[in-house]
Coordinates of C-alpha atoms in Angstrom, one line a residue:
Chain A
E1 CA 94.0 99.9 97.9
P2 CA 91.8 96.9 97.2
E3 CA 93.5 93.7 96.1
V4 CA 92.9 90.6 93.9
T5 CA 93.4 87.5 96.0
Q6 CA 94.6 84.2 94.6
T7 CA 94.8 80.8 96.3
P8 CA 96.7 78.7 96.7
S9 CA 100.1 80.5 96.3
H10 CA 101.7 77.2 95.3
Q11 CA 100.1 74.1 93.8
V12 CA 101.9 70.9 93.0
T13 CA 100.1 68.2 91.0
Q14 CA 100.8 65.1 89.0
M15 CA 100.6 65.1 85.2
G16 CA 97.1 64.2 84.1
Q17 CA 95.4 65.5 87.2
E18 CA 92.8 68.3 87.3
V19 CA 93.6 71.5 89.1
I20 CA 91.5 74.5 90.0
L21 CA 93.1 77.8 90.6
R22 CA 91.0 80.3 92.6
C23 CA 90.8 84.1 92.5
V24 CA 88.7 86.7 94.3
P25 CA 88.6 89.8 92.1
I26 CA 88.0 93.2 93.4
S27 CA 84.4 93.4 94.4
N28 CA 83.1 96.1 92.0
H29 CA 85.1 95.0 89.0
L30 CA 83.3 93.5 86.0
Y31 CA 86.0 92.1 83.9
F32 CA 88.2 89.2 84.8
Y33 CA 91.4 87.8 83.3
W34 CA 93.8 84.9 83.5
Y35 CA 97.4 85.3 82.4
R36 CA 100.3 82.9 82.8
Q37 CA 104.1 83.3 83.0
I38 CA 106.3 80.3 82.3
L39 CA 109.6 80.7 84.1
G40 CA 111.9 83.0 82.3
Q41 CA 109.4 83.9 79.6
K42 CA 106.9 86.7 79.0
V43 CA 103.5 87.0 80.6
E44 CA 100.9 85.6 78.3
F45 CA 97.2 86.3 78.1
L46 CA 94.9 83.3 78.5
V47 CA 91.3 84.5 78.7
S48 CA 89.0 87.3 79.6
F49 CA 85.6 87.0 81.2
Y50 CA 82.6 89.3 81.4
N51 CA 79.0 88.8 82.3
N52 CA 79.4 85.1 82.9
E53 CA 80.9 84.3 79.6
I54 CA 84.3 84.3 77.9
S55 CA 85.0 87.6 76.1
E56 CA 88.2 86.6 74.4
K57 CA 90.7 83.8 74.6
S58 CA 94.2 83.1 73.3
E59 CA 95.4 80.1 71.4
I60 CA 96.9 78.8 74.6
F61 CA 93.4 78.5 76.1
D62 CA 92.4 75.2 74.5
D63 CA 89.7 72.6 75.6
Q64 CA 91.8 71.6 78.6
F65 CA 91.1 75.0 80.2
S66 CA 87.9 76.4 81.5
V67 CA 86.9 79.4 83.6
E68 CA 83.9 79.9 85.9
R69 CA 82.5 82.4 88.2
P70 CA 80.6 80.0 90.5
D71 CA 79.3 82.7 92.8
G72 CA 79.4 86.5 93.2
S73 CA 83.0 86.6 94.4
N74 CA 85.2 83.8 93.0
F75 CA 86.7 83.4 89.6
T76 CA 88.3 80.0 88.8
L77 CA 90.6 78.6 86.2
K78 CA 90.4 74.8 85.7
I79 CA 92.9 72.7 83.9
R80 CA 91.3 69.4 83.2
S81 CA 94.3 67.1 82.6
T82 CA 97.6 68.9 83.4
K83 CA 100.6 68.5 81.3
L84 CA 104.2 69.2 82.2
E85 CA 104.2 72.3 80.0
D86 CA 101.4 73.8 82.1
S87 CA 103.9 74.5 84.9
A88 CA 103.9 78.2 85.2
M89 CA 102.8 81.1 87.4
Y90 CA 99.2 81.9 86.8
F91 CA 97.9 85.4 87.4
C92 CA 94.4 86.5 87.9
A93 CA 93.5 90.1 87.1
S94 CA 90.4 92.3 87.2
S95 CA 89.2 95.6 86.0
W96 CA 86.2 97.8 86.2
G97 CA 85.9 98.5 82.5
R98 CA 86.9 96.7 79.3
T99 CA 88.5 99.4 77.2
G100 CA 92.2 99.1 76.5
G101 CA 93.2 101.8 78.8
E102 CA 91.7 100.3 81.9
K103 CA 94.1 99.6 84.8
L104 CA 94.3 95.9 85.5
F105 CA 94.7 94.8 89.1
F106 CA 96.8 91.6 89.4
G107 CA 96.9 89.0 92.1
S108 CA 100.1 87.7 93.4
G109 CA 99.8 84.5 91.3
T110 CA 99.6 80.8 91.8
Q111 CA 102.8 78.9 91.1
L112 CA 101.7 75.6 89.4
S113 CA 104.2 72.8 89.3
V114 CA 103.2 69.7 87.2
L115 CA 105.3 66.6 88.0
Chain B
A1 CA 99.7 90.8 65.2
Q2 CA 100.9 93.1 67.8
T3 CA 104.3 92.5 69.4
V4 CA 106.2 94.1 72.2
T5 CA 110.0 93.9 72.4
Q6 CA 112.3 94.7 75.3
S7 CA 115.9 94.4 74.2
Q8 CA 117.5 94.7 77.7
P9 CA 117.2 91.5 79.7
E10 CA 119.0 93.2 82.7
M11 CA 119.9 96.7 83.7
S12 CA 121.7 98.1 86.7
V13 CA 121.6 101.6 88.3
Q14 CA 123.2 103.3 91.2
E15 CA 120.9 104.5 93.9
A16 CA 119.7 108.1 93.3
E17 CA 120.8 107.9 89.6
T18 CA 118.6 107.8 86.6
V19 CA 118.0 104.8 84.4
T20 CA 116.1 104.3 81.1
L21 CA 114.5 101.0 80.1
S22 CA 113.7 100.5 76.4
C23 CA 110.6 99.1 74.7
T24 CA 109.5 98.9 71.1
Y25 CA 106.3 97.7 69.8
D26 CA 104.6 96.9 66.5
T27 CA 101.0 97.5 65.6
S28 CA 98.8 98.6 62.8
E29 CA 96.2 99.9 65.1
S30 CA 95.7 103.6 65.6
D31 CA 93.9 103.4 69.0
Y32 CA 96.0 101.7 71.6
Y33 CA 97.6 102.1 75.1
L34 CA 101.0 101.4 76.4
F35 CA 101.9 100.5 79.9
W36 CA 104.9 99.7 82.2
Y37 CA 104.2 97.2 84.9
K38 CA 106.6 96.4 87.8
Q39 CA 106.9 92.9 89.2
P40 CA 108.8 92.9 92.5
P41 CA 110.0 89.6 94.1
S42 CA 106.5 89.2 95.5
R43 CA 105.5 88.5 91.9
Q44 CA 102.4 90.8 91.9
M45 CA 102.2 92.9 88.8
I46 CA 101.8 96.6 89.6
L47 CA 101.0 99.3 87.1
V48 CA 103.7 102.0 87.0
I49 CA 102.5 104.2 84.2
R50 CA 100.2 104.3 81.3
Q51 CA 100.3 106.2 78.0
E52 CA 97.4 106.8 75.6
A53 CA 98.6 106.6 72.0
Y54 CA 96.5 109.6 70.9
K55 CA 98.2 111.8 73.5
Q56 CA 101.4 113.5 72.4
Q57 CA 102.4 114.5 75.9
N58 CA 104.5 112.0 77.7
A59 CA 103.0 110.5 80.8
T60 CA 104.6 111.2 84.2
E61 CA 104.1 109.6 87.6
N62 CA 106.3 111.1 90.2
R63 CA 109.8 109.7 89.5
F64 CA 108.6 107.7 86.5
S65 CA 108.2 109.2 83.1
V66 CA 108.0 107.8 79.6
N67 CA 109.4 108.9 76.2
F68 CA 106.7 108.0 73.7
Q69 CA 107.9 108.1 70.1
K70 CA 104.8 107.1 68.1
A71 CA 106.4 107.2 64.7
A72 CA 109.3 105.1 65.9
K73 CA 107.0 102.9 67.9
S74 CA 109.2 103.3 70.9
F75 CA 108.1 103.6 74.5
S76 CA 110.9 103.9 77.1
L77 CA 110.6 104.3 80.8
K78 CA 112.8 106.7 82.7
I79 CA 113.2 106.2 86.5
S80 CA 114.7 109.2 88.2
D81 CA 116.4 109.2 91.7
S82 CA 116.4 105.4 91.7
Q83 CA 115.6 103.8 95.0
L84 CA 116.3 100.4 96.4
G85 CA 112.6 99.6 96.2
D86 CA 112.7 100.1 92.4
A87 CA 114.6 96.8 92.0
A88 CA 112.2 94.5 90.1
M89 CA 111.3 93.1 86.7
Y90 CA 109.8 95.7 84.5
F91 CA 107.4 94.7 81.7
C92 CA 106.3 96.9 78.8
A93 CA 102.8 96.1 77.7
Y94 CA 100.3 97.0 74.9
S95 CA 96.6 96.9 74.6
R96 CA 94.2 97.7 71.8
G97 CA 91.9 100.6 72.5
S98 CA 88.8 98.5 72.6
Q99 CA 90.0 95.7 74.8
G100 CA 91.8 95.3 78.1
N101 CA 93.9 92.3 77.1
L102 CA 97.6 93.0 77.6
I103 CA 100.5 91.9 75.3
F104 CA 103.7 91.9 77.3
G105 CA 107.3 92.1 76.5
K106 CA 109.8 89.7 78.0
G107 CA 110.8 92.1 80.7
T108 CA 113.9 93.9 82.0
K109 CA 115.3 93.0 85.4
L110 CA 116.4 96.2 87.1
S111 CA 119.0 96.0 89.9
V112 CA 119.6 99.0 92.1
K113 CA 123.0 99.3 93.8
P114 CA 123.3 101.1 97.1

């Protein structure tokens, strides 16, 4: 089965630094998502992306966050100035369609640690 | 706002036995979907089963089945003939009919004893 690939698997950064988390969605998928999971808490939706623009974003996705699809394969999440509370597992996901019943394919996540 | 609640932080089952994981949700929408995702130690979220709200028939995928009680807003997952590989975190999730964004519960950690 095709997979969503995320790099790096672990990222350690200093508070205030910028980080870019990278994802390669499944090649024929059109919709892309970022979710995060703070340790011991539920998985939370951050943002969805389609046709080179944000479709929907949560309250968590403030001005510190941005997403981009710089080429035909990569999908990135940038955190401009990291805070301690940004420490979490970040999951990328993709789907072919947008309707609520679509199966989302998730990557294995990037564990971000902000020191 | 939609919410998803999983009241069992941890569950345990003997290998080959059956276990049921509970989930309740709250929504005012009429068109929605419910999911169970499995998160093994590798951390990758894997879809286990999906239920369309408009379907009365409970979804089934091999050893996995759901008990969907729409009026009660309950969506439990039954795992039959539990295997060691079923050990994982299980997340119940909801999405509106028009969008793919998922709202997750806090998860239930399932242990399978040999």
